[in-house]
Tab-separated table of C-alpha atoms and ligand atoms in Angstrom:
chain	number	residue	atom	x	y	z
A	30	MET	CA	-10.324	-41.825	9.350
A	31	ASP	CA	-10.652	-45.415	8.317
A	32	PRO	CA	-8.513	-47.350	10.780
A	33	VAL	CA	-7.947	-50.254	8.417
A	34	SER	CA	-6.857	-48.414	5.317
A	35	ASN	CA	-3.151	-48.592	6.217
A	36	SER	CA	-3.321	-52.271	6.906
A	37	THR	CA	-2.402	-55.097	4.587
A	38	SER	CA	-5.402	-57.061	5.776
A	39	PRO	CA	-9.001	-55.956	5.441
A	40	ARG	CA	-9.762	-57.229	8.921
A	41	LYS	CA	-9.390	-55.005	11.960
A	42	ARG	CA	-6.665	-55.937	14.387
A	43	VAL	CA	-7.172	-57.207	17.916
A	44	LEU	CA	-4.441	-57.645	20.503
A	45	SER	CA	-4.440	-58.862	24.061
A	46	GLY	CA	-2.078	-60.435	26.528
A	47	MET	CA	-2.042	-62.308	29.793
A	48	ARG	CA	0.633	-62.478	32.450
A	49	PRO	CA	2.042	-65.976	33.025
A	50	THR	CA	0.446	-66.672	36.397
A	51	GLY	CA	0.519	-70.470	35.992
A	52	LYS	CA	-2.269	-72.852	35.042
A	53	LEU	CA	-5.337	-70.809	34.147
A	54	HIS	CA	-8.628	-71.057	36.006
A	55	LEU	CA	-12.276	-70.767	35.046
A	56	GLY	CA	-12.228	-67.046	35.860
A	57	ASN	CA	-9.399	-66.421	33.373
A	58	TYR	CA	-11.315	-68.459	30.840
A	59	MET	CA	-14.729	-66.807	31.152
A	60	GLY	CA	-13.182	-63.365	31.628
A	61	ALA	CA	-10.849	-63.445	28.645
A	62	LEU	CA	-9.865	-66.596	26.776
A	63	HIS	CA	-13.393	-67.630	25.929
A	64	ASN	CA	-13.894	-64.261	24.205
A	65	TRP	CA	-10.546	-64.403	22.447
A	66	VAL	CA	-11.492	-67.738	20.909
A	67	ARG	CA	-14.577	-66.119	19.379
A	68	LEU	CA	-12.659	-63.047	18.201
A	69	GLN	CA	-10.135	-65.054	16.189
A	70	ASP	CA	-12.792	-65.833	13.567
A	71	GLU	CA	-13.595	-62.197	12.923
A	72	TYR	CA	-10.385	-60.214	13.446
A	73	GLU	CA	-6.697	-60.389	12.751
A	74	CYS	CA	-5.697	-61.392	16.270
A	75	TYR	CA	-2.484	-61.293	18.261
A	76	PHE	CA	-2.518	-62.989	21.666
A	77	PHE	CA	0.573	-63.187	23.775
A	78	ILE	CA	2.011	-64.209	27.115
A	79	ALA	CA	3.214	-61.085	28.911
A	80	ASP	CA	6.289	-62.529	30.591
A	81	LEU	CA	8.087	-59.158	30.667
A	82	HIS	CA	5.178	-57.826	32.692
A	83	ALA	CA	5.678	-60.686	35.147
A	84	LEU	CA	9.262	-59.573	35.561
A	85	THR	CA	8.196	-56.076	36.673
A	86	THR	CA	6.944	-57.590	39.936
A	87	ASP	CA	8.801	-60.932	40.150
A	88	TYR	CA	12.308	-59.789	39.293
A	89	ALA	CA	13.764	-60.961	42.617
A	90	ASP	CA	12.650	-64.540	42.036
A	91	PRO	CA	11.854	-65.149	38.386
A	92	SER	CA	11.968	-68.954	38.700
A	93	GLY	CA	8.225	-69.287	38.018
A	94	ILE	CA	8.134	-67.279	34.825
A	95	ALA	CA	9.376	-69.846	32.297
A	96	PRO	CA	7.327	-72.813	33.596
A	97	ASN	CA	4.250	-70.619	33.928
A	98	THR	CA	4.681	-69.343	30.383
A	99	ARG	CA	4.585	-72.938	29.205
A	100	GLU	CA	1.415	-73.675	31.213
A	101	VAL	CA	-0.367	-70.601	29.886
A	102	ALA	CA	0.616	-71.507	26.327
A	103	LEU	CA	-0.893	-74.967	26.853
A	104	ASP	CA	-4.078	-73.423	28.255
A	105	PHE	CA	-4.316	-70.987	25.310
A	106	LEU	CA	-4.179	-73.865	22.855
A	107	ALA	CA	-6.414	-76.065	24.997
A	108	ALA	CA	-9.057	-73.341	25.176
A	109	GLY	CA	-9.166	-73.267	21.398
A	110	LEU	CA	-6.862	-70.501	20.224
A	111	ASP	CA	-6.000	-71.841	16.802
A	112	PRO	CA	-2.569	-70.963	15.377
A	113	GLN	CA	-4.108	-71.197	11.897
A	114	LYS	CA	-6.434	-68.340	12.778
A	115	CYS	CA	-4.471	-66.142	15.173
A	116	THR	CA	-0.925	-65.341	16.217
A	117	VAL	CA	0.065	-66.690	19.629
A	118	PHE	CA	3.464	-65.593	20.890
A	119	VAL	CA	5.697	-64.914	23.864
A	120	GLN	CA	6.364	-61.226	24.544
A	121	SER	CA	10.021	-61.618	25.530
A	122	HIS	CA	10.799	-63.461	22.281
A	123	VAL	CA	9.949	-60.407	20.201
A	124	LYS	CA	12.642	-57.729	20.538
A	125	PRO	CA	10.463	-54.733	19.589
A	126	HIS	CA	8.737	-55.238	22.968
A	127	TYR	CA	11.999	-54.132	24.596
A	128	GLU	CA	12.660	-51.393	22.081
A	129	LEU	CA	9.437	-49.413	21.891
A	130	PRO	CA	9.078	-48.984	25.687
A	131	LEU	CA	12.412	-47.188	25.750
A	132	LEU	CA	11.378	-44.829	22.968
A	133	LEU	CA	7.886	-44.194	24.348
A	134	GLY	CA	9.499	-43.637	27.740
A	135	MET	CA	11.075	-40.506	26.267
A	136	ILE	CA	7.690	-38.870	25.702
A	137	THR	CA	5.722	-40.202	28.684
A	138	PRO	CA	5.457	-37.721	31.565
A	139	LEU	CA	6.227	-39.245	34.954
A	140	GLY	CA	3.022	-37.792	36.385
A	141	TRP	CA	0.905	-39.867	34.000
A	142	LEU	CA	2.485	-43.056	35.318
A	143	GLU	CA	2.280	-42.115	38.983
A	144	ARG	CA	-1.425	-41.320	38.508
A	145	VAL	CA	-2.407	-44.742	37.106
A	146	PRO	CA	-4.748	-46.117	39.784
A	147	SER	CA	-3.246	-49.612	39.755
A	148	TYR	CA	0.222	-48.250	40.519
A	149	LYS	CA	-0.290	-47.364	44.180
A	150	GLU	CA	-2.901	-50.090	44.597
A	151	MET	CA	-0.564	-52.863	43.506
A	152	GLN	CA	2.263	-51.511	45.602
A	153	GLU	CA	-0.055	-51.767	48.604
A	154	ASN	CA	-1.534	-55.163	47.678
A	155	LEU	CA	1.862	-56.681	47.003
A	156	ALA	CA	3.481	-55.129	50.044
A	157	SER	CA	5.781	-58.143	50.428
A	158	LYS	CA	7.492	-57.160	47.158
A	159	ASP	CA	9.591	-54.066	46.672
A	160	LEU	CA	7.816	-52.307	43.813
A	161	THR	CA	9.749	-49.063	43.889
A	162	ASN	CA	11.617	-50.172	40.760
A	163	TYR	CA	11.693	-48.232	37.495
A	164	GLY	CA	10.316	-51.233	35.586
A	165	PHE	CA	7.155	-51.398	37.670
A	166	LEU	CA	6.475	-47.690	37.275
A	167	GLY	CA	6.909	-48.316	33.552
A	168	TYR	CA	4.384	-51.164	33.455
A	169	PRO	CA	1.856	-49.059	31.501
A	170	VAL	CA	4.507	-47.989	28.973
A	171	LEU	CA	5.363	-51.645	28.416
A	172	MET	CA	1.678	-52.360	27.906
A	173	ALA	CA	1.136	-49.363	25.615
A	174	SER	CA	4.044	-50.615	23.514
A	175	ASP	CA	2.512	-54.096	23.265
A	176	ILE	CA	-0.625	-52.585	21.814
A	177	LEU	CA	0.860	-49.866	19.606
A	178	LEU	CA	3.468	-52.174	18.030
A	179	TYR	CA	0.648	-53.984	16.252
A	180	GLN	CA	-1.311	-50.803	15.535
A	181	ALA	CA	-4.213	-52.622	17.133
A	182	ASP	CA	-7.746	-51.338	16.619
A	183	PHE	CA	-9.236	-53.177	19.568
A	184	VAL	CA	-7.954	-54.448	22.894
A	185	PRO	CA	-10.246	-56.931	24.639
A	186	VAL	CA	-9.631	-56.500	28.360
A	187	GLY	CA	-11.520	-56.498	31.605
A	188	GLN	CA	-12.405	-53.361	33.484
A	189	ASP	CA	-9.263	-53.627	35.617
A	190	GLN	CA	-7.132	-52.915	32.541
A	191	GLN	CA	-9.215	-50.103	31.081
A	192	ALA	CA	-7.104	-47.335	32.611
A	193	HIS	CA	-4.030	-48.841	30.951
A	194	VAL	CA	-5.643	-48.733	27.516
A	195	GLU	CA	-6.751	-45.154	28.167
A	196	LEU	CA	-3.144	-44.243	28.952
A	197	THR	CA	-2.063	-46.025	25.775
A	198	ARG	CA	-4.356	-43.703	23.826
A	199	GLU	CA	-2.842	-40.671	25.536
A	200	ILE	CA	0.692	-41.801	24.778
A	201	ALA	CA	-0.250	-42.451	21.139
A	202	ARG	CA	-1.860	-39.009	20.900
A	203	ARG	CA	1.242	-37.327	22.300
A	204	PHE	CA	3.469	-39.297	19.930
A	205	ASN	CA	1.342	-38.327	16.941
A	206	GLN	CA	1.422	-34.664	17.994
A	207	PHE	CA	5.197	-34.596	18.242
A	208	TYR	CA	5.852	-36.641	15.131
A	209	LYS	CA	3.238	-35.468	12.645
A	210	LYS	CA	3.221	-37.032	9.249
A	211	GLN	CA	1.905	-35.243	6.165
A	212	PRO	CA	-1.682	-34.117	6.794
A	213	ALA	CA	-3.129	-36.682	4.412
A	214	GLU	CA	-1.163	-39.585	5.837
A	215	GLU	CA	-2.236	-42.094	8.449
A	216	GLU	CA	-0.889	-41.622	11.920
A	217	ILE	CA	1.972	-43.911	12.865
A	218	LEU	CA	0.413	-44.968	16.163
A	219	PRO	CA	-3.379	-45.114	15.843
A	220	GLU	CA	-5.323	-44.913	19.101
A	221	PRO	CA	-6.675	-48.312	20.130
A	222	GLN	CA	-10.103	-48.855	21.605
A	223	VAL	CA	-11.053	-51.077	24.504
A	224	LEU	CA	-13.259	-53.954	23.475
A	225	LEU	CA	-15.268	-54.556	26.597
A	226	THR	CA	-16.111	-58.189	26.352
A	227	PRO	CA	-19.069	-59.684	28.139
A	228	SER	CA	-17.761	-61.494	31.182
A	229	PRO	CA	-19.970	-62.666	34.007
A	230	ARG	CA	-18.574	-62.314	37.503
A	231	LEU	CA	-17.358	-65.770	38.279
A	232	PRO	CA	-17.381	-66.685	41.953
A	233	GLY	CA	-14.683	-68.883	43.445
A	234	THR	CA	-15.387	-71.657	45.900
A	235	ASP	CA	-15.454	-69.203	48.832
A	236	GLY	CA	-18.010	-66.970	47.120
A	237	ARG	CA	-15.521	-64.179	46.420
A	238	LYS	CA	-14.397	-63.397	42.856
A	239	MET	CA	-12.371	-66.325	41.520
A	240	SER	CA	-8.733	-65.342	41.783
A	241	LYS	CA	-5.434	-67.115	42.190
A	242	SER	CA	-4.541	-64.876	45.126
A	243	TYR	CA	-7.639	-66.006	47.063
A	244	GLY	CA	-6.868	-69.699	46.558
A	245	ASN	CA	-10.484	-70.325	45.501
A	246	THR	CA	-10.021	-71.374	41.893
A	247	ILE	CA	-11.045	-74.254	39.672
A	248	LEU	CA	-8.329	-74.809	37.087
A	249	LEU	CA	-9.099	-75.557	33.448
A	250	SER	CA	-6.808	-78.547	33.884
A	251	ASP	CA	-8.238	-79.877	37.159
A	252	PRO	CA	-9.233	-83.554	36.888
A	253	GLU	CA	-12.916	-84.362	37.390
A	254	ALA	CA	-12.424	-85.686	40.941
A	255	GLU	CA	-10.620	-82.488	41.914
A	256	ILE	CA	-13.382	-80.301	40.468
A	257	ARG	CA	-15.997	-82.222	42.445
A	258	ALA	CA	-13.914	-82.090	45.617
A	259	LYS	CA	-13.433	-78.329	45.289
A	260	LEU	CA	-17.136	-77.689	44.706
A	261	LYS	CA	-18.367	-79.847	47.586
A	262	PRO	CA	-17.555	-77.368	50.386
A	263	MET	CA	-18.490	-74.331	48.244
A	264	VAL	CA	-20.271	-71.481	50.009
A	265	THR	CA	-24.066	-71.362	49.405
A	266	ASP	CA	-26.991	-69.043	50.180
A	267	PRO	CA	-26.362	-68.154	53.840
A	268	ALA	CA	-30.144	-68.314	54.485
A	269	ARG	CA	-30.093	-72.057	53.795
A	270	ILE	CA	-28.761	-73.261	57.102
A	271	ARG	CA	-30.676	-76.527	57.346
A	272	ARG	CA	-31.812	-78.874	54.599
A	273	LYS	CA	-35.453	-77.835	55.121
A	274	ASP	CA	-34.734	-74.095	54.798
A	275	PRO	CA	-35.617	-72.751	51.345
A	276	GLY	CA	-32.906	-70.803	49.524
A	277	ASN	CA	-32.475	-68.429	46.627
A	278	PRO	CA	-30.101	-69.258	43.740
A	279	ASP	CA	-29.765	-65.510	43.074
A	280	LYS	CA	-28.081	-65.150	46.456
A	281	CYS	CA	-25.882	-68.207	46.094
A	282	PRO	CA	-22.489	-68.478	44.371
A	283	VAL	CA	-23.380	-72.025	43.297
A	284	GLY	CA	-26.462	-70.510	41.660
A	285	ASP	CA	-24.183	-68.063	39.835
A	286	LEU	CA	-22.151	-70.959	38.444
A	287	HIS	CA	-25.340	-72.702	37.317
A	288	LYS	CA	-26.352	-69.579	35.398
A	289	ILE	CA	-23.064	-69.669	33.512
A	290	PHE	CA	-22.592	-73.379	32.888
A	291	SER	CA	-25.913	-75.225	33.247
A	292	SER	CA	-28.647	-75.803	30.685
A	293	GLN	CA	-31.972	-73.954	30.973
A	294	GLU	CA	-33.510	-77.227	32.028
A	295	THR	CA	-31.120	-77.768	34.930
A	296	LEU	CA	-31.404	-74.126	35.905
A	297	ALA	CA	-35.188	-74.468	36.161
A	298	LYS	CA	-34.750	-77.511	38.404
A	299	VAL	CA	-32.327	-75.562	40.586
A	300	TYR	CA	-34.735	-72.630	41.058
A	301	GLU	CA	-37.662	-74.929	41.762
A	302	GLY	CA	-35.738	-77.258	44.079
A	303	CYS	CA	-33.862	-74.563	45.962
A	304	THR	CA	-36.754	-72.201	46.654
A	305	THR	CA	-38.993	-75.050	47.862
A	306	ALA	CA	-36.243	-76.876	49.753
A	307	GLY	CA	-36.984	-79.773	47.413
A	308	ILE	CA	-33.292	-80.401	46.753
A	309	GLY	CA	-30.277	-80.287	49.012
A	310	CYS	CA	-27.211	-78.190	48.324
A	311	ILE	CA	-25.087	-81.316	47.937
A	312	GLU	CA	-27.232	-82.489	45.046
A	313	CYS	CA	-27.287	-79.023	43.539
A	314	LYS	CA	-23.483	-78.920	43.615
A	315	THR	CA	-23.320	-82.302	41.888
A	316	TRP	CA	-25.286	-80.823	39.003
A	317	VAL	CA	-23.067	-77.806	38.688
A	318	ALA	CA	-20.012	-80.070	38.787
A	319	ASP	CA	-21.541	-82.112	35.940
A	320	ALA	CA	-21.980	-78.967	33.867
A	321	ILE	CA	-18.450	-77.704	34.497
A	322	VAL	CA	-16.886	-81.108	33.842
A	323	ALA	CA	-18.785	-81.330	30.538
A	324	HIS	CA	-17.728	-77.820	29.578
A	325	LEU	CA	-14.076	-78.550	30.299
A	326	ALA	CA	-13.971	-81.984	28.632
A	327	PRO	CA	-13.005	-80.767	25.120
A	328	ILE	CA	-10.538	-78.274	26.624
A	329	GLN	CA	-8.840	-80.974	28.660
A	330	GLU	CA	-8.758	-83.292	25.680
A	331	ARG	CA	-6.923	-80.674	23.641
A	332	ARG	CA	-4.574	-79.966	26.554
A	333	GLU	CA	-3.593	-83.617	26.770
A	334	HIS	CA	-2.958	-83.678	23.040
A	335	PHE	CA	-0.562	-80.729	23.299
A	336	GLU	CA	1.024	-81.937	26.553
A	337	GLN	CA	2.082	-85.059	24.709
A	338	LYS	CA	3.646	-83.009	21.917
A	339	PRO	CA	5.932	-80.453	23.569
A	340	ALA	CA	7.900	-79.977	20.347
A	341	LEU	CA	4.713	-79.028	18.514
A	342	VAL	CA	3.916	-76.371	21.139
A	343	THR	CA	7.415	-74.952	20.801
A	344	GLU	CA	6.989	-74.887	17.039
A	345	ILE	CA	3.636	-73.105	17.257
A	346	LEU	CA	5.075	-70.458	19.562
A	347	ALA	CA	8.178	-70.004	17.417
A	348	ALA	CA	5.994	-69.455	14.349
A	349	GLY	CA	3.881	-66.961	16.295
A	350	ASP	CA	6.997	-65.162	17.553
A	351	GLU	CA	8.197	-64.836	13.971
A	352	ARG	CA	4.901	-63.394	12.698
A	353	ALA	CA	4.781	-60.968	15.612
A	354	ARG	CA	8.384	-59.929	14.974
A	355	THR	CA	7.619	-59.121	11.354
A	356	ARG	CA	4.526	-57.078	12.160
A	357	ALA	CA	6.078	-55.232	15.111
A	358	GLY	CA	9.288	-54.678	13.144
A	359	GLN	CA	7.371	-52.652	10.529
A	360	THR	CA	6.041	-50.314	13.193
A	361	MET	CA	9.494	-49.947	14.748
A	362	GLN	CA	10.987	-48.769	11.464
A	363	GLU	CA	8.405	-46.016	11.216
A	364	VAL	CA	8.827	-45.085	14.877
A	365	ARG	CA	12.620	-44.913	14.712
A	366	ALA	CA	12.487	-42.685	11.658
A	367	ALA	CA	9.749	-40.477	13.133
A	368	MET	CA	11.811	-39.987	16.277
A	369	GLY	CA	14.778	-38.748	14.310
A	370	LEU	CA	17.028	-41.778	14.576
A	371	ALA	CA	19.318	-42.348	11.633
A	372	GLN	CA	18.482	-45.257	9.341
A	373	PHE	CA	21.492	-46.819	7.704
A	374	THR	CA	21.219	-49.140	4.811
A	375	PRO	CA	24.006	-51.718	4.277
A	376	GLY	CA	25.240	-49.582	1.349
A	377	ASP	CA	25.716	-46.555	3.607
A	378	VAL	CA	27.714	-48.504	6.153
A	379	ALA	CA	30.118	-49.790	3.499
A	380	GLN	CA	31.111	-46.285	2.442
B	415	LIG	N1	-1.563	-55.966	32.021
B	415	LIG	C1	-2.382	-57.060	31.531
B	415	LIG	C2	-2.915	-57.844	32.736
B	415	LIG	O1	-2.344	-57.779	33.791
B	415	LIG	C3	-1.622	-57.962	30.621
B	415	LIG	C4	-1.167	-57.239	29.404
B	415	LIG	C5	0.116	-56.893	29.115
B	415	LIG	C6	-1.975	-56.792	28.321
B	415	LIG	N2	0.174	-56.253	27.918
B	415	LIG	C7	-1.078	-56.161	27.407
B	415	LIG	C8	-3.343	-56.839	28.043
B	415	LIG	C9	-1.542	-55.573	26.231
B	415	LIG	C10	-3.797	-56.253	26.866
B	415	LIG	C11	-2.907	-55.620	25.973
B	415	LIG	O2	-3.872	-58.542	32.594
B	416	SF4	FE1	-27.277	-72.651	46.335
B	416	SF4	FE2	-28.134	-74.788	45.092
B	416	SF4	FE3	-28.081	-74.710	47.781
B	416	SF4	FE4	-29.829	-73.239	46.427
B	416	SF4	S1	-29.725	-75.479	46.479
B	416	SF4	S2	-28.568	-72.566	48.123
B	416	SF4	S3	-28.665	-72.695	44.594
B	416	SF4	S4	-26.335	-74.654	46.389
């Protein structure tokens, strides 16, 4: 089956979302956004802020959701998502995202949801929150709906989300079995594929994976002085205790950052200087700070531009919401009919 033949555009569709966790950090950027920016040139892309997903865990105190949604929108635009090339929208502004989860909930066995590995894991990791709510169990149905509403071909996500996309495929398969169209016709909910995007493991300042919950992040919006201050005490190769001890950049989180952000030339100097104890770690960190600051300069410039034009950001999101609504609305019509719900036209109601 040709997955694009039922589409109005010859390009394949890509969809992905991010929860509004607040200002984004380098790990979010290298792990996702950076790839999204490249994808928008090749695919018909939908990128959204998953604020309903935030509510599944933060329902008792949702005060962060709206401000964080705004920050993530700014970071999306700052990173280079271009509203001329892709659709950027807010999940909760598009009603089909409330509607399809209810309908897919009818056909999703409870056991499938209880078996999702992240379900028990997150309940344990977020033990301070009561996650025995229906909405949290339904997280994967919400996510499957996000994807299936756009009949997406590809979903660029990290490994942590792969199980969710797999479940999305299973839900789509079950839907298509129950609600068969004519043999020659396209299925209403095509099965999406994960697009595993290359993403280097990005260490935080304590050497562990960069993550908001570890408090070891460098934000895309951190000013230069802050970036340098955060990198200064960064963990290094534990074998390099004194200045005269040689080290190994392959065993050093600062070395890992160099491999991602520094030029070949700088990288060569790092290997030479580190392994011969020719440079100190302080100097080495200055170089990596230079590289990161340079990398973030255009991003921060764009962020400032959009920060000064809040009405423009609102306008961009509203336009994205509208495009998303139109596209998702088409799928909903097919889904409602397939699931046996009556369709009334205005003429019918009048009679
Ligand atoms: N669950 C994803 C995360 O936590 C966010 C998300 C919500 C998403 N809906 C999606 C990602 C649909 C891809 C497609 O990162
Ligand atoms: Fe790490 Fe650089 Fe120090 Fe080597 S010189 S241990 S790469 S910080």
